[in-house]
Coordinates of C-alpha atoms and ligand atoms in Angstrom, one line a residue:
M1 CA 39.4 23.1 9.4
R2 CA 39.1 24.6 6.0
D3 CA 39.5 21.1 4.3
T4 CA 36.7 19.6 6.4
L5 CA 34.4 22.5 5.5
T6 CA 35.1 22.3 1.7
A7 CA 35.1 18.6 1.4
P8 CA 32.3 17.0 3.5
P9 CA 32.2 13.2 3.5
A10 CA 29.7 11.8 0.9
R11 CA 26.4 11.0 2.6
T12 CA 25.7 7.9 0.6
Q13 CA 28.2 5.6 -1.1
V14 CA 25.5 3.7 -3.0
P15 CA 22.3 4.9 -4.7
P16 CA 19.4 5.2 -2.3
R17 CA 16.9 2.4 -2.1
H18 CA 13.7 4.0 -3.2
L19 CA 10.3 2.3 -3.2
T20 CA 8.1 4.5 -5.4
G21 CA 5.9 1.9 -6.9
P22 CA 5.5 -1.8 -7.8
N23 CA 8.1 -1.6 -10.5
D24 CA 10.8 -1.2 -7.8
L25 CA 9.9 -4.6 -6.4
S26 CA 11.5 -7.6 -8.1
L27 CA 10.3 -11.0 -7.2
P28 CA 13.4 -11.8 -5.1
L29 CA 13.0 -8.5 -3.2
I30 CA 9.3 -9.2 -2.5
E31 CA 10.2 -12.6 -1.1
Q32 CA 13.0 -11.1 1.0
L33 CA 10.7 -8.5 2.4
L34 CA 8.0 -11.0 3.2
D35 CA 10.5 -13.2 5.0
D36 CA 12.0 -10.3 6.9
A37 CA 8.5 -9.2 8.0
A38 CA 7.9 -12.7 9.3
V39 CA 11.1 -12.5 11.3
F40 CA 10.0 -9.2 12.8
E41 CA 6.6 -10.6 13.6
R42 CA 8.1 -13.6 15.4
G43 CA 10.3 -11.2 17.4
D44 CA 13.5 -13.0 16.2
A45 CA 15.2 -9.9 14.7
E46 CA 18.2 -8.2 16.0
A47 CA 17.2 -5.5 18.6
A48 CA 17.1 -1.9 17.4
P49 CA 18.8 -2.2 14.0
L50 CA 18.0 1.4 13.1
R51 CA 19.1 3.0 16.4
G52 CA 20.4 6.5 15.6
R53 CA 18.5 6.8 12.3
L54 CA 15.8 9.3 11.6
L55 CA 12.7 8.9 9.4
A56 CA 10.7 11.8 8.1
T57 CA 7.0 11.1 7.2
L58 CA 5.5 13.7 4.9
F59 CA 1.8 13.2 4.3
Y60 CA 0.0 15.6 1.9
E61 CA -3.2 13.4 2.2
P62 CA -5.0 12.0 5.2
S63 CA -3.8 8.7 6.7
T64 CA -4.3 6.5 9.7
R65 CA -2.8 3.1 9.1
T66 CA 0.0 4.0 6.7
R67 CA 1.5 6.8 8.8
F68 CA 1.0 5.2 12.2
S69 CA 2.3 1.9 11.1
F70 CA 5.4 3.4 9.4
E71 CA 6.1 5.5 12.6
A72 CA 5.4 2.6 14.9
A73 CA 7.7 0.5 12.8
M74 CA 10.5 3.0 12.9
H75 CA 10.2 3.3 16.7
R76 CA 10.2 -0.5 17.1
L77 CA 13.4 -0.6 15.0
G78 CA 15.1 1.7 17.5
G79 CA 14.9 4.8 15.3
Q80 CA 13.2 8.1 15.6
V81 CA 10.6 10.0 13.5
L82 CA 10.0 13.5 12.2
S83 CA 6.4 13.8 11.2
A84 CA 4.3 16.2 9.1
E85 CA 0.9 14.6 9.1
N86 CA -0.7 17.5 7.3
A87 CA 2.1 18.6 5.1
A88 CA -0.1 20.5 2.6
Q89 CA -1.0 23.0 5.3
A90 CA 1.7 22.6 7.9
S91 CA 4.8 22.7 5.7
S92 CA 6.0 25.5 3.4
A93 CA 3.9 23.9 0.6
A94 CA 1.3 26.4 2.0
K95 CA 3.7 29.1 1.0
G96 CA 4.1 27.7 -2.5
E97 CA 7.3 25.7 -2.0
S98 CA 7.7 22.9 -4.6
L99 CA 7.7 19.3 -3.6
E100 CA 11.2 19.0 -5.0
D101 CA 12.5 21.8 -2.8
A102 CA 10.8 20.4 0.3
I103 CA 12.3 16.9 -0.4
R104 CA 15.7 18.3 -1.0
I105 CA 15.6 20.1 2.4
V106 CA 14.2 17.2 4.4
S107 CA 16.8 14.9 2.7
G108 CA 19.4 17.0 4.6
Y109 CA 17.7 16.2 8.0
A110 CA 16.5 12.6 7.8
D111 CA 17.9 9.3 6.7
A112 CA 14.7 8.3 4.7
I113 CA 11.4 9.8 3.8
V114 CA 8.0 8.3 3.6
L115 CA 5.8 10.4 1.3
R116 CA 2.1 10.4 0.6
H117 CA 0.9 12.9 -2.1
P118 CA -2.3 13.4 -4.1
E119 CA -0.5 13.6 -7.5
V120 CA 0.3 10.5 -9.5
G121 CA 4.0 10.3 -10.0
A122 CA 4.8 12.7 -7.1
V123 CA 6.8 10.0 -5.2
E124 CA 9.0 9.3 -8.3
R125 CA 9.6 13.1 -8.6
A126 CA 10.6 13.2 -5.0
A127 CA 12.9 10.3 -5.3
R128 CA 14.7 12.1 -8.1
A129 CA 15.2 15.2 -5.9
A130 CA 16.2 13.2 -2.7
E131 CA 19.6 12.1 -1.5
V132 CA 18.0 9.5 0.8
P133 CA 15.6 6.7 0.2
V134 CA 12.0 7.8 -0.6
I135 CA 9.3 5.3 0.2
S136 CA 5.8 5.7 -1.2
G137 CA 2.9 6.0 1.2
G138 CA 0.6 6.3 -1.9
D139 CA 0.5 8.7 -4.8
G140 CA -3.0 9.8 -5.7
A141 CA -4.7 7.3 -7.9
G142 CA -1.3 5.8 -8.8
H143 CA 0.2 3.2 -6.5
H144 CA 0.6 2.1 -2.9
P145 CA 3.4 -0.4 -2.9
T146 CA 3.8 -1.1 0.8
Q147 CA 0.0 -1.7 1.1
A148 CA 0.4 -4.3 -1.7
L149 CA 3.3 -5.9 0.2
L150 CA 1.2 -6.2 3.4
D151 CA -1.6 -7.6 1.4
L152 CA 0.6 -10.3 0.0
Y153 CA 1.9 -11.0 3.5
T154 CA -1.7 -11.3 4.7
I155 CA -2.7 -13.7 1.9
K156 CA 0.4 -15.9 2.4
K157 CA -0.2 -16.0 6.2
E158 CA -3.9 -16.7 5.9
L159 CA -3.9 -19.1 2.9
G160 CA -0.4 -20.5 2.9
R161 CA 0.6 -19.5 -0.7
L162 CA 0.7 -16.7 -3.2
H163 CA 0.3 -18.7 -6.4
H164 CA -2.6 -20.5 -8.1
L165 CA -5.2 -18.3 -6.4
R166 CA -8.5 -16.8 -7.6
I167 CA -8.5 -13.2 -6.3
G168 CA -11.5 -10.9 -6.8
L169 CA -10.6 -7.2 -6.6
A170 CA -13.9 -5.2 -6.1
G171 CA -15.0 -1.6 -6.1
D172 CA -13.3 1.5 -7.5
L173 CA -10.5 -0.1 -9.5
R174 CA -10.1 3.1 -11.6
H175 CA -8.9 5.2 -8.7
G176 CA -8.0 2.7 -6.1
R177 CA -4.2 2.6 -5.8
T178 CA -4.2 -0.4 -3.4
A179 CA -6.0 -2.7 -5.9
R180 CA -3.8 -1.4 -8.8
S181 CA -0.6 -2.2 -6.9
L182 CA -1.8 -5.5 -5.6
A183 CA -2.9 -6.7 -9.1
L184 CA 0.6 -6.0 -10.4
L185 CA 2.3 -7.9 -7.5
L186 CA -0.1 -10.8 -7.7
S187 CA 0.6 -11.2 -11.4
R188 CA 4.2 -12.0 -10.6
F189 CA 3.3 -15.3 -9.0
P190 CA 2.4 -18.3 -11.2
G191 CA -1.2 -19.4 -11.9
N192 CA -3.1 -16.6 -10.3
E193 CA -6.4 -15.5 -11.7
L194 CA -7.6 -12.0 -11.1
I195 CA -11.3 -11.1 -11.3
M196 CA -11.8 -7.4 -11.7
I197 CA -15.2 -6.5 -10.2
S198 CA -16.3 -2.9 -10.8
P199 CA -18.9 -0.8 -12.5
P200 CA -17.8 -0.3 -16.2
E201 CA -16.9 3.3 -15.5
L202 CA -14.6 2.4 -12.7
R203 CA -12.7 -0.4 -14.5
M204 CA -9.0 -1.1 -13.8
G205 CA -6.8 1.1 -15.9
T206 CA -5.2 -0.3 -19.1
D207 CA -1.8 0.9 -17.8
V208 CA -2.2 -1.9 -15.1
L209 CA -4.1 -4.4 -17.3
D210 CA -1.4 -4.3 -20.0
Q211 CA 1.2 -5.4 -17.4
L212 CA -0.6 -8.4 -16.1
N213 CA 0.8 -10.7 -18.7
E214 CA 1.4 -13.7 -16.3
A215 CA -2.0 -13.7 -14.8
R216 CA -5.4 -14.7 -16.2
V217 CA -7.8 -11.7 -16.0
D218 CA -11.5 -11.5 -16.1
E219 CA -13.7 -8.4 -15.8
T220 CA -17.2 -8.2 -14.5
D221 CA -19.6 -5.9 -12.7
D222 CA -21.4 -8.8 -11.0
L223 CA -20.0 -9.1 -7.4
H224 CA -22.6 -11.8 -6.4
G225 CA -21.8 -13.9 -9.4
A226 CA -18.0 -13.7 -9.0
I227 CA -17.8 -14.3 -5.3
T228 CA -18.6 -18.0 -5.2
G229 CA -15.3 -19.2 -6.7
L230 CA -12.9 -17.0 -5.0
D231 CA -10.0 -17.6 -2.6
V232 CA -9.7 -13.9 -1.7
L233 CA -12.2 -11.1 -2.1
Y234 CA -10.4 -7.8 -1.9
Q235 CA -13.1 -5.1 -1.3
T236 CA -12.2 -1.4 -1.7
R237 CA -13.7 2.0 -1.0
I238 CA -15.2 4.1 -3.8
Q239 CA -12.6 6.9 -3.8
A240 CA -14.8 9.9 -3.1
E241 CA -11.9 12.4 -3.2
R242 CA -11.0 11.4 -6.8
F243 CA -14.3 12.2 -8.5
A244 CA -14.9 15.5 -10.3
S245 CA -18.1 16.0 -8.3
L246 CA -20.0 14.7 -5.3
D247 CA -22.9 13.8 -7.6
E248 CA -20.7 11.5 -9.7
Y249 CA -19.4 9.8 -6.5
E250 CA -23.0 9.4 -5.3
R251 CA -23.8 7.3 -8.4
Y252 CA -21.3 4.6 -7.2
R253 CA -21.6 4.8 -3.5
G254 CA -22.9 1.6 -2.1
V255 CA -22.6 -0.3 -5.4
Y256 CA -21.0 -3.3 -3.6
V257 CA -21.8 -4.0 0.0
M258 CA -20.7 -7.1 1.9
T259 CA -23.3 -8.1 4.4
V260 CA -23.7 -11.3 6.4
D261 CA -26.0 -12.5 3.7
V262 CA -23.6 -11.9 0.9
M263 CA -20.8 -13.6 3.0
H264 CA -22.8 -16.9 2.6
R265 CA -21.7 -16.9 -1.1
L266 CA -18.0 -16.6 -0.2
P267 CA -16.4 -20.1 0.1
E268 CA -15.6 -21.3 3.6
H269 CA -11.8 -21.4 3.1
A270 CA -11.7 -17.9 1.5
I271 CA -10.9 -14.6 3.1
L272 CA -12.4 -11.1 2.9
M273 CA -9.8 -8.3 2.7
H274 CA -10.1 -4.5 2.6
P275 CA -7.2 -1.9 2.9
L276 CA -9.5 0.2 5.1
P277 CA -10.9 2.8 5.7
R278 CA -14.3 1.3 4.8
A279 CA -17.1 3.7 3.9
G280 CA -20.1 1.4 4.0
E281 CA -18.7 -1.4 1.8
I282 CA -18.6 -3.9 4.6
D283 CA -21.3 -4.1 7.2
P284 CA -19.7 -4.2 10.7
L285 CA -21.8 -7.3 11.4
V286 CA -19.4 -9.1 9.1
D287 CA -16.5 -8.4 11.4
A288 CA -17.4 -11.4 13.6
D289 CA -17.0 -13.8 10.6
P290 CA -13.5 -15.6 10.9
R291 CA -13.1 -15.0 7.2
A292 CA -13.1 -11.2 7.7
A293 CA -9.3 -10.6 7.6
Y294 CA -9.1 -6.8 7.3
F295 CA -8.1 -6.0 10.9
R296 CA -5.5 -8.7 10.9
Q297 CA -4.4 -7.3 7.5
A298 CA -4.0 -3.8 8.9
R299 CA -1.9 -5.1 11.8
N300 CA 0.4 -6.9 9.3
G301 CA 1.3 -3.4 8.0
L302 CA 3.6 -3.0 11.0
W303 CA 5.8 -6.0 10.2
I304 CA 6.0 -5.2 6.5
R305 CA 6.9 -1.6 7.1
M306 CA 9.6 -2.7 9.6
A307 CA 11.0 -4.9 6.8
V308 CA 10.8 -2.1 4.3
L309 CA 12.5 0.5 6.5
D310 CA 15.2 -2.0 7.5
W311 CA 15.8 -2.7 3.8
A312 CA 15.9 1.0 2.9
M313 CA 18.1 2.2 5.7
G314 CA 19.8 -0.8 7.4
R315 CA 22.7 -3.0 6.5
Ligands
NCD401 C1 -5.9 3.2 1.3 C2 -5.2 4.3 0.6 O1 -4.9 5.3 1.2 O2 -5.0 4.2 -0.6 N1 -5.7 3.2 2.7 C3 -4.6 2.7 3.2 O3 -3.5 3.1 3.0 N2 -4.8 1.5 4.0 C4 -7.2 2.9 0.8 C5 -8.3 4.0 0.8 O4 -8.0 5.1 1.2 O5 -9.3 3.7 0.3

């Protein structure tokens, strides 16, 4: 009795598989996750591979798609979910508990943690404190790696390849973690050209630009000019919550709006993507255009998150 109390079995034999940002994703791992997601989408996977496993989702920022798709993915894999959808108020963070302490505690209850947090680097800090895999659901204006994976999955499914593409990333590239992560992942594939479309004040950060060595990169503030040669236009929301004041945000709100008229400039074979939620950047009248891929894109999040959870906790 005494021995079992003093010497509990080690919880994990191997280091946990964290996914805190694009740098955790090697090219072979990206390809494996895209392939696994396709297997899940086809319904060819083993039934309930995560039966008996528990996922904790800790969201310190609002979310619809990311949290629901992770939770739906976990249920579809046969596992169960513990959820704090408003962790800033509903957890002991409201009493001043540190993120590290919260993660250490939740690590003892769950087999993996999905974390969304407003501070850049918070997910990496959490991973250092955790004994189980920590998967990013977005860290402030930092990164959103599973969104970038589902974006790749969508591009591959819609256009048949992930190389030799001209991709326009438009909107708030300074604060938009989805565009930042996607740019890094796209630059790993050969022959891609990235056109960064933003007002000068909302340019893509040099921390990302400096790592895009494989890709050709152009920067412009002219959406209408850039659009005509694209294979993918990736539109993003101006990130109101990241500006110092509402006045500053108002300066950029509505800077790029996709309307039925502007869609005439986008090539016939191209697709329009958006991580959603949209806040006026795409007129709902555009939804009927077959090139409008954003609702299909959101749905793909389910397959990618099944693949990510299975990789982190399975086998
Ligand atoms: C994005 C996010 O949270 O970064 N949403 C999402 O996860 N699909 C995009 C955004 O909020 O603008």
